[in-house]
């Protein structure tokens, strides 16, 4: 089972989501992350995300930003997007209904509110801890569903 976390730059939110979900799943699950823009391709996560994850004993410092590819839409089983814009951009890439059905908001997959994980990039540092907590809540539900092989409904 392969899960892809998606945000805009793949340096703030989706690297956190990758690290957090990975920490809740056994090794046979693959968790990766990507961005809808390629501007940060090759970069490590934003230091504020790295520090926030480290404060929770999760090391995301070795992740490298990359853009979402068409191949991802085939190779991943679920693609969880942080906000509506990310969802729209990935949905636009989908070439068939099978691909489209894999793509959903992270918070919808967890059936939690608010529906979006807001971009902390231009905000204050404590925004990263809030984002961490929100993603952590969602990933607790999602990991449980994945382990018990429950489906996610759009
Ligand atoms: P992310 O945050 O999508 O959570 O990785 C952002 C990263 C970079 C930019 C915006 C948001 N940017 O405008 O460069």
Coordinates of N, CA, C and O and ligand atoms in Angstrom, one line a residue:
X1 N 0.9 -1.2 0.0 CA 0.0 0.0 0.0 C 0.9 1.2 0.0 O 1.8 1.4 0.8
X2 N 0.6 2.1 -0.9 CA 1.5 3.3 -1.1 C 0.6 4.6 -1.0 O -0.4 4.8 -1.7
X3 N 1.1 5.5 -0.1 CA 0.4 6.7 0.1 C 1.3 7.9 -0.2 O 2.4 8.0 0.2
X4 N 0.7 8.9 -0.9 CA 1.4 10.1 -1.3 C 0.7 11.3 -0.6 O -0.5 11.5 -0.8
X5 N 1.5 12.1 0.1 CA 1.0 13.3 0.7 C 1.4 14.5 -0.2 O 2.6 14.6 -0.7
X6 N 0.5 15.4 -0.5 CA 0.7 16.5 -1.4 C 0.4 17.9 -0.9 O -0.7 18.0 -0.3
X7 N 1.3 18.8 -1.0 CA 1.0 20.2 -0.8 C 1.6 21.0 -1.9 O 1.8 20.5 -3.0
X8 N 1.8 22.3 -1.8 CA 2.2 23.2 -2.9 C 3.7 23.0 -3.1 O 4.1 22.6 -4.2
X9 N 4.5 23.3 -2.1 CA 6.0 23.3 -2.4 C 6.7 22.1 -2.0 O 7.9 21.9 -2.3
X10 N 6.0 21.2 -1.2 CA 6.6 19.9 -0.7 C 7.8 20.3 0.2 O 8.8 19.6 0.2
X11 N 7.7 21.4 0.9 CA 8.8 21.7 1.9 C 8.2 22.0 3.3 O 9.0 21.9 4.3
X12 N 6.9 22.3 3.4 CA 6.3 22.5 4.8 C 5.4 21.5 5.3 O 5.7 20.7 6.2
X13 N 4.2 21.4 4.6 CA 3.1 20.5 5.1 C 3.3 19.1 4.8 O 3.2 18.2 5.6
X14 N 3.5 18.8 3.5 CA 3.5 17.3 3.1 C 4.7 16.6 3.6 O 4.6 15.4 3.9
X15 N 5.9 17.3 3.8 CA 7.0 16.5 4.5 C 6.6 16.1 5.9 O 6.9 15.0 6.3
X16 N 5.9 17.0 6.6 CA 5.4 16.7 8.0 C 4.4 15.5 7.9 O 4.5 14.6 8.7
X17 N 3.5 15.6 6.9 CA 2.5 14.5 6.8 C 3.2 13.2 6.5 O 2.8 12.2 7.0
X18 N 4.2 13.2 5.6 CA 4.9 12.0 5.3 C 5.6 11.4 6.5 O 5.4 10.2 6.9
X19 N 6.3 12.3 7.3 CA 7.0 11.8 8.5 C 6.0 11.3 9.6 O 6.3 10.2 10.2
X20 N 4.9 12.0 9.7 CA 4.0 11.6 10.8 C 3.3 10.3 10.4 O 3.2 9.4 11.3
X21 N 2.8 10.2 9.2 CA 2.0 9.0 8.8 C 3.0 7.8 8.9 O 2.6 6.7 9.4
X22 N 4.2 7.9 8.4 CA 5.2 6.9 8.4 C 5.4 6.4 9.9 O 5.5 5.2 10.1
X23 N 5.4 7.3 10.8 CA 5.7 6.9 12.2 C 4.6 6.1 12.8 O 4.7 5.5 13.9
X24 N 3.4 6.1 12.1 CA 2.2 5.4 12.7 C 1.9 4.1 12.0 O 1.0 3.4 12.3
X25 N 2.7 3.8 10.9 CA 2.4 2.6 10.1 C 3.6 1.6 10.1 O 4.8 2.0 10.3
X26 N 3.3 0.3 10.0 CA 4.4 -0.7 9.8 C 5.1 -0.5 8.5 O 4.6 0.2 7.6
X27 N 6.3 -1.1 8.4 CA 7.2 -0.9 7.3 C 6.7 -1.3 5.9 O 7.2 -0.7 4.9
X28 N 5.7 -2.2 5.9 CA 5.3 -2.6 4.6 C 4.5 -1.5 3.8 O 4.2 -1.6 2.6
X29 N 4.1 -0.5 4.5 CA 3.5 0.7 3.9 C 4.6 1.6 3.4 O 5.6 1.9 4.0
X30 N 4.3 2.2 2.2 CA 5.2 3.2 1.6 C 4.5 4.6 1.7 O 3.3 4.7 1.4
X31 N 5.2 5.5 2.3 CA 4.7 6.9 2.4 C 5.7 7.8 1.8 O 6.9 7.8 2.1
X32 N 5.2 8.6 0.9 CA 6.1 9.6 0.2 C 5.3 10.9 0.2 O 4.2 11.0 0.6
X33 N 6.0 12.0 -0.3 CA 5.3 13.3 -0.5 C 5.9 14.0 -1.7 O 7.0 13.7 -2.2
X34 N 5.1 14.9 -2.2 CA 5.4 15.7 -3.4 C 4.7 17.0 -3.4 O 3.7 17.2 -2.6
X35 N 5.1 17.9 -4.3 CA 4.4 19.2 -4.4 C 3.8 19.4 -5.7 O 4.2 18.8 -6.7
X36 N 2.8 20.4 -5.8 CA 2.2 20.6 -7.1 C 3.0 21.6 -7.9 O 2.8 21.8 -9.1
X37 N 4.0 22.3 -7.3 CA 4.9 23.2 -8.0 C 6.3 22.6 -7.9 O 6.6 21.9 -6.9
X38 N 7.2 22.9 -8.9 CA 8.5 22.3 -8.9 C 9.6 23.3 -8.4 O 10.8 23.0 -8.4
X39 N 9.1 24.4 -7.9 CA 10.0 25.5 -7.5 C 11.1 25.1 -6.5 O 12.2 25.6 -6.5
X40 N 10.7 24.2 -5.6 CA 11.6 23.8 -4.5 C 12.3 22.4 -4.7 O 12.9 21.9 -3.8
X41 N 12.1 21.9 -6.0 CA 12.7 20.6 -6.3 C 14.2 20.5 -5.8 O 15.0 21.4 -6.1
X42 N 14.5 19.4 -5.1 CA 15.8 19.2 -4.7 C 16.1 19.8 -3.3 O 17.2 19.5 -2.7
X43 N 15.2 20.6 -2.7 CA 15.4 21.2 -1.4 C 15.0 20.3 -0.3 O 14.1 19.5 -0.4
X44 N 15.7 20.4 0.9 CA 15.2 19.8 2.1 C 14.0 20.5 2.6 O 13.8 21.7 2.2
X45 N 13.3 19.9 3.5 CA 12.1 20.6 4.1 C 12.5 22.0 4.8 O 13.6 22.1 5.2
X46 N 11.6 22.9 4.8 CA 11.7 24.2 5.6 C 12.2 23.8 7.0 O 11.7 22.9 7.6
X47 N 13.2 24.6 7.5 CA 13.8 24.3 8.8 C 12.7 24.3 9.9 O 12.8 23.6 10.9
X48 N 11.6 25.1 9.7 CA 10.6 25.2 10.7 C 9.8 23.9 10.8 O 9.4 23.4 11.9
X49 N 9.6 23.2 9.7 CA 9.0 21.9 9.7 C 10.0 20.9 10.3 O 9.5 20.0 11.0
X50 N 11.2 20.9 9.9 CA 12.2 20.0 10.4 C 12.3 20.1 11.9 O 12.3 19.1 12.6
X51 N 12.3 21.3 12.5 CA 12.4 21.6 13.9 C 11.2 21.1 14.6 O 11.2 20.5 15.7
X52 N 10.0 21.4 14.0 CA 8.7 21.0 14.7 C 8.6 19.4 14.7 O 8.3 18.9 15.8
X53 N 9.0 18.8 13.6 CA 9.0 17.3 13.6 C 10.0 16.8 14.7 O 9.6 15.8 15.4
X54 N 11.2 17.3 14.7 CA 12.2 16.9 15.6 C 11.7 17.0 17.1 O 12.1 16.1 17.9
X55 N 11.0 18.0 17.4 CA 10.4 18.2 18.7 C 9.5 17.1 19.1 O 9.2 16.8 20.3
X56 N 9.0 16.4 18.1 CA 8.1 15.2 18.3 C 8.9 13.9 18.0 O 8.2 12.9 17.7
X57 N 10.2 13.9 17.9 CA 11.0 12.8 17.7 C 10.8 12.2 16.3 O 10.9 11.0 16.1
X58 N 10.5 13.0 15.3 CA 10.4 12.6 13.9 C 11.4 13.3 13.1 O 11.5 14.5 13.1
X59 N 12.2 12.5 12.4 CA 13.3 13.1 11.6 C 12.8 13.2 10.1 O 12.7 12.2 9.4
X60 N 12.6 14.4 9.6 CA 12.2 14.6 8.2 C 13.3 15.3 7.4 O 13.1 15.7 6.3
X61 N 14.5 15.5 8.1 CA 15.6 16.3 7.5 C 16.2 15.7 6.2 O 16.8 16.4 5.4
X62 N 16.0 14.4 6.0 CA 16.6 13.8 4.8 C 15.6 13.8 3.6 O 16.0 13.3 2.5
X63 N 14.4 14.3 3.8 CA 13.5 14.3 2.6 C 13.9 15.4 1.6 O 14.5 16.4 2.0
X64 N 13.6 15.1 0.4 CA 14.0 16.0 -0.7 C 12.7 16.4 -1.5 O 12.0 15.5 -1.9
X65 N 12.5 17.7 -1.7 CA 11.3 18.1 -2.4 C 11.3 17.7 -3.9 O 12.3 17.7 -4.6
X66 N 10.1 17.2 -4.3 CA 9.9 16.9 -5.7 C 8.5 17.2 -6.2 O 7.6 17.2 -5.3
X67 N 8.3 17.4 -7.4 CA 6.9 17.7 -7.9 C 6.2 16.4 -8.1 O 6.8 15.3 -8.3
X68 N 4.8 16.4 -8.0 CA 4.0 15.3 -8.3 C 4.1 15.0 -9.8 O 4.2 15.9 -10.7
X69 N 4.2 13.7 -10.2 CA 4.3 13.3 -11.6 C 3.0 12.5 -12.0 O 2.3 12.0 -11.1
X70 N 2.9 12.4 -13.3 CA 1.7 11.6 -13.8 C 1.8 10.2 -13.4 O 0.8 9.5 -13.1
X71 N 3.1 9.7 -13.3 CA 3.3 8.3 -12.8 C 2.8 8.1 -11.4 O 2.3 7.0 -11.1
X72 N 2.9 9.1 -10.5 CA 2.4 9.0 -9.2 C 0.9 8.6 -9.1 O 0.5 7.9 -8.2
X73 N 0.2 9.1 -10.1 CA -1.3 8.9 -10.1 C -1.6 7.4 -10.4 O -2.7 6.9 -10.0
X74 N -0.6 6.7 -11.0 CA -0.8 5.2 -11.1 C -0.2 4.5 -10.0 O -0.8 3.5 -9.5
X75 N 1.0 4.9 -9.6 CA 1.8 4.0 -8.6 C 1.3 4.1 -7.2 O 1.5 3.2 -6.4
X76 N 0.6 5.2 -6.8 CA 0.2 5.3 -5.4 C -1.3 4.9 -5.3 O -2.1 5.1 -6.2
X77 N -1.6 4.3 -4.1 CA -3.0 3.9 -3.9 C -3.9 5.0 -3.4 O -5.1 5.0 -3.7
X78 N -3.3 5.9 -2.6 CA -4.0 7.0 -2.1 C -3.2 8.3 -2.2 O -2.0 8.2 -1.9
X79 N -3.8 9.4 -2.6 CA -3.1 10.7 -2.7 C -3.8 11.7 -1.9 O -5.0 12.0 -2.2
X80 N -3.2 12.1 -0.8 CA -3.9 13.0 0.2 C -3.3 14.4 0.1 O -2.1 14.6 0.3
X81 N -4.2 15.3 -0.2 CA -3.8 16.7 -0.5 C -4.2 17.6 0.7 O -5.1 17.4 1.4
X82 N -3.3 18.6 1.0 CA -3.4 19.4 2.2 C -4.6 20.4 2.0 O -5.2 20.7 3.0
X83 N -4.7 21.1 0.9 CA -5.8 22.1 0.7 C -6.5 22.0 -0.6 O -6.1 21.1 -1.4
X84 N -7.6 22.7 -0.8 CA -8.4 22.7 -1.9 C -7.7 23.0 -3.2 O -8.0 22.4 -4.3
X85 N -6.7 23.9 -3.1 CA -6.0 24.2 -4.3 C -5.1 23.0 -4.8 O -5.0 22.7 -6.0
X86 N -4.4 22.4 -3.8 CA -3.6 21.2 -4.1 C -4.5 20.1 -4.7 O -4.2 19.5 -5.7
X87 N -5.7 19.9 -4.1 CA -6.7 18.9 -4.6 C -7.0 19.2 -6.1 O -7.0 18.3 -6.9
X88 N -7.4 20.5 -6.3 CA -7.8 20.9 -7.7 C -6.6 20.6 -8.7 O -6.8 20.1 -9.8
X89 N -5.4 21.0 -8.3 CA -4.3 20.8 -9.2 C -3.9 19.4 -9.5 O -3.6 19.0 -10.6
X90 N -4.1 18.5 -8.5 CA -3.8 17.1 -8.7 C -4.9 16.4 -9.5 O -4.7 15.6 -10.4
X91 N -6.2 16.8 -9.1 CA -7.3 16.3 -9.9 C -7.2 16.6 -11.4 O -7.6 15.8 -12.2
X92 N -6.7 17.8 -11.6 CA -6.5 18.2 -13.0 C -5.6 17.3 -13.8 O -5.6 17.2 -15.0
X93 N -4.6 16.7 -13.1 CA -3.6 15.9 -13.7 C -4.2 14.5 -14.1 O -3.7 13.8 -14.9
X94 N -5.3 14.1 -13.3 CA -5.8 12.8 -13.5 C -6.3 12.5 -14.9 O -7.0 13.4 -15.5
X95 N -6.1 11.3 -15.4 CA -6.5 11.0 -16.8 C -7.6 10.0 -16.8 O -8.1 9.8 -17.9
X96 N -8.0 9.5 -15.7 CA -9.2 8.6 -15.7 C -9.8 8.6 -14.3 O -9.3 9.1 -13.3
X97 N -11.0 7.9 -14.2 CA -11.8 7.9 -13.0 C -11.0 7.1 -11.9 O -11.1 7.5 -10.7
X98 N -10.3 6.1 -12.3 CA -9.6 5.3 -11.3 C -8.6 6.2 -10.6 O -8.4 6.1 -9.3
X99 N -7.8 7.0 -11.3 CA -6.9 7.9 -10.7 C -7.6 9.0 -9.9 O -7.2 9.3 -8.7
X100 N -8.7 9.5 -10.4 CA -9.4 10.6 -9.7 C -9.9 10.1 -8.3 O -9.9 10.9 -7.4
X101 N -10.3 8.9 -8.2 CA -10.8 8.3 -7.0 C -9.8 8.2 -5.9 O -10.2 8.0 -4.7
X102 N -8.5 8.2 -6.2 CA -7.5 8.0 -5.2 C -7.2 9.3 -4.5 O -6.5 9.4 -3.5
X103 N -7.6 10.4 -5.2 CA -7.2 11.8 -4.7 C -8.2 12.4 -3.8 O -9.4 12.6 -4.2
X104 N -7.8 12.8 -2.6 CA -8.7 13.4 -1.7 C -8.0 14.3 -0.7 O -6.8 14.3 -0.6
X105 N -8.8 15.2 0.0 CA -8.2 16.0 1.0 C -7.8 15.1 2.2 O -8.6 14.2 2.6
X106 N -6.7 15.3 2.8 CA -6.2 14.6 3.9 C -7.3 14.6 5.0 O -7.6 13.5 5.6
X107 N -7.8 15.8 5.3 CA -8.8 15.9 6.4 C -10.1 15.2 6.1 O -10.7 14.6 7.0
X108 N -10.5 15.1 4.8 CA -11.7 14.4 4.4 C -11.4 12.9 4.6 O -12.3 12.1 5.1
X109 N -10.2 12.4 4.3 CA -9.9 11.0 4.5 C -10.0 10.6 6.0 O -10.4 9.5 6.3
X110 N -9.7 11.5 6.8 CA -9.8 11.3 8.3 C -11.2 11.6 8.8 O -11.5 11.4 10.0
X111 N -12.1 12.2 8.0 CA -13.4 12.7 8.4 C -13.3 13.6 9.5 O -14.0 13.5 10.5
X112 N -12.4 14.6 9.4 CA -12.2 15.6 10.4 C -12.3 17.0 9.8 O -12.2 17.2 8.6
X113 N -12.6 18.0 10.7 CA -12.6 19.4 10.3 C -11.6 20.2 11.0 O -11.2 19.7 12.1
X114 N -11.1 21.3 10.5 CA -11.4 21.9 9.2 C -10.9 21.0 8.0 O -10.0 20.2 8.2
X115 N -11.5 21.2 6.8 CA -11.1 20.4 5.7 C -9.8 20.6 5.1 O -9.2 19.8 4.4
X116 N -9.2 21.8 5.4 CA -7.9 22.2 4.8 C -6.8 22.2 5.9 O -7.1 22.7 7.0
X117 N -5.6 21.8 5.5 CA -4.4 22.1 6.3 C -3.8 23.4 5.7 O -3.3 23.4 4.6
X118 N -4.0 24.5 6.4 CA -3.6 25.8 5.8 C -2.1 25.9 5.7 O -1.3 25.4 6.5
X119 N -1.7 26.6 4.7 CA -0.3 26.9 4.4 C 0.4 27.7 5.5 O 0.0 28.8 5.7
X120 N 1.4 27.2 6.2 CA 2.0 28.0 7.3 C 3.2 28.8 6.8 O 3.9 29.5 7.6
X121 N 3.5 28.7 5.5 CA 4.8 29.2 5.0 C 5.1 30.7 5.3 O 6.2 31.1 5.7
X122 N 4.0 31.5 5.2 CA 4.2 33.0 5.4 C 3.8 33.4 6.8 O 3.8 34.6 7.1
X123 N 3.5 32.4 7.7 CA 3.0 32.8 9.0 C 4.0 32.7 10.1 O 5.2 32.7 9.8
X124 N 3.6 32.7 11.3 CA 4.4 32.7 12.5 C 4.9 31.3 12.7 O 4.3 30.3 12.2
X125 N 6.0 31.2 13.5 CA 6.6 29.8 13.8 C 5.6 28.9 14.5 O 5.6 27.7 14.2
X126 N 4.8 29.4 15.4 CA 3.9 28.5 16.1 C 2.8 27.9 15.2 O 2.1 27.0 15.5
X127 N 2.6 28.5 14.0 CA 1.8 27.9 13.0 C 2.2 26.5 12.6 O 1.3 25.7 12.2
X128 N 3.5 26.3 12.7 CA 4.0 24.9 12.3 C 3.6 23.9 13.3 O 3.3 22.8 13.0
X129 N 3.5 24.3 14.6 CA 3.1 23.3 15.6 C 1.6 23.0 15.5 O 1.1 21.9 15.6
X130 N 0.8 24.1 15.1 CA -0.6 23.9 14.9 C -0.8 22.9 13.7 O -1.7 22.0 13.7
X131 N -0.1 23.2 12.6 CA -0.2 22.3 11.5 C 0.2 20.9 11.8 O -0.4 19.9 11.4
X132 N 1.3 20.7 12.7 CA 1.7 19.4 13.1 C 0.6 18.7 13.8 O 0.3 17.5 13.5
X133 N -0.1 19.4 14.8 CA -1.1 18.8 15.6 C -2.3 18.4 14.7 O -2.9 17.3 14.9
X134 N -2.6 19.2 13.7 CA -3.8 18.9 12.8 C -3.5 17.7 12.0 O -4.3 16.8 11.9
X135 N -2.3 17.7 11.4 CA -1.9 16.5 10.6 C -1.8 15.3 11.4 O -2.2 14.2 11.0
X136 N -1.3 15.4 12.6 CA -1.2 14.3 13.5 C -2.5 13.6 13.9 O -2.7 12.4 13.8
X137 N -3.5 14.5 14.1 CA -4.9 14.0 14.4 C -5.4 13.2 13.2 O -6.0 12.1 13.3
X138 N -5.2 13.8 12.0 CA -5.7 13.1 10.8 C -5.0 11.8 10.6 O -5.6 10.8 10.2
X139 N -3.7 11.8 10.8 CA -2.9 10.6 10.5 C -3.2 9.5 11.5 O -3.1 8.3 11.1
X140 N -3.6 9.8 12.7 CA -4.0 8.8 13.6 C -5.2 8.0 13.1 O -5.2 6.8 13.1
X141 N -6.2 8.7 12.6 CA -7.4 8.1 12.0 C -7.0 7.3 10.7 O -7.4 6.2 10.5
X142 N -6.2 8.0 9.9 CA -5.9 7.4 8.6 C -5.0 6.1 8.8 O -5.3 5.1 8.1
X143 N -4.1 6.1 9.7 CA -3.3 4.9 9.9 C -4.2 3.8 10.4 O -4.0 2.6 10.0
X144 N -5.1 4.1 11.3 CA -6.0 3.1 11.8 C -6.8 2.4 10.7 O -7.0 1.2 10.6
X145 N -7.3 3.3 9.8 CA -8.1 2.8 8.6 C -7.2 2.0 7.7 O -7.7 0.9 7.2
X146 N -6.0 2.4 7.4 CA -5.1 1.7 6.5 C -4.8 0.3 7.1 O -4.9 -0.7 6.4
X147 N -4.5 0.3 8.4 CA -4.1 -1.0 9.0 C -5.3 -2.0 9.0 O -5.2 -3.2 8.8
X148 N -6.5 -1.4 9.2 CA -7.7 -2.3 9.2 C -8.3 -2.5 7.8 O -9.4 -3.0 7.7
X149 N -7.6 -2.0 6.8 CA -8.0 -2.1 5.4 C -9.4 -1.5 5.1 O -10.1 -2.0 4.3
X150 N -9.7 -0.4 5.8 CA -11.0 0.3 5.5 C -10.8 1.2 4.3 O -9.6 1.6 4.1
X151 N -11.9 1.4 3.6 CA -11.8 2.3 2.5 C -11.9 3.8 2.9 O -12.4 4.1 4.0
X152 N -11.5 4.7 2.0 CA -11.7 6.1 2.3 C -12.8 6.5 1.3 O -12.7 6.2 0.1
X153 N -13.7 7.3 1.8 CA -14.8 7.7 0.8 C -14.8 9.2 0.6 O -14.7 10.0 1.5
X154 N -14.8 9.5 -0.7 CA -14.7 10.9 -1.1 C -16.1 11.6 -0.9 O -17.1 11.0 -1.0
Ligands
LIG1 P1 4.1 23.9 1.5 O1 4.4 25.4 1.8 O2 3.1 23.9 0.3 O3 3.4 23.4 2.7 O4 5.4 23.2 1.2 C1 4.8 26.4 0.9 C2 6.1 26.3 0.4 C3 6.5 27.3 -0.5 C4 5.7 28.3 -0.9 C5 4.4 28.3 -0.5 C6 4.0 27.3 0.4 N1 6.1 29.2 -1.8 O5 5.4 30.1 -2.2 O6 7.3 29.2 -2.2

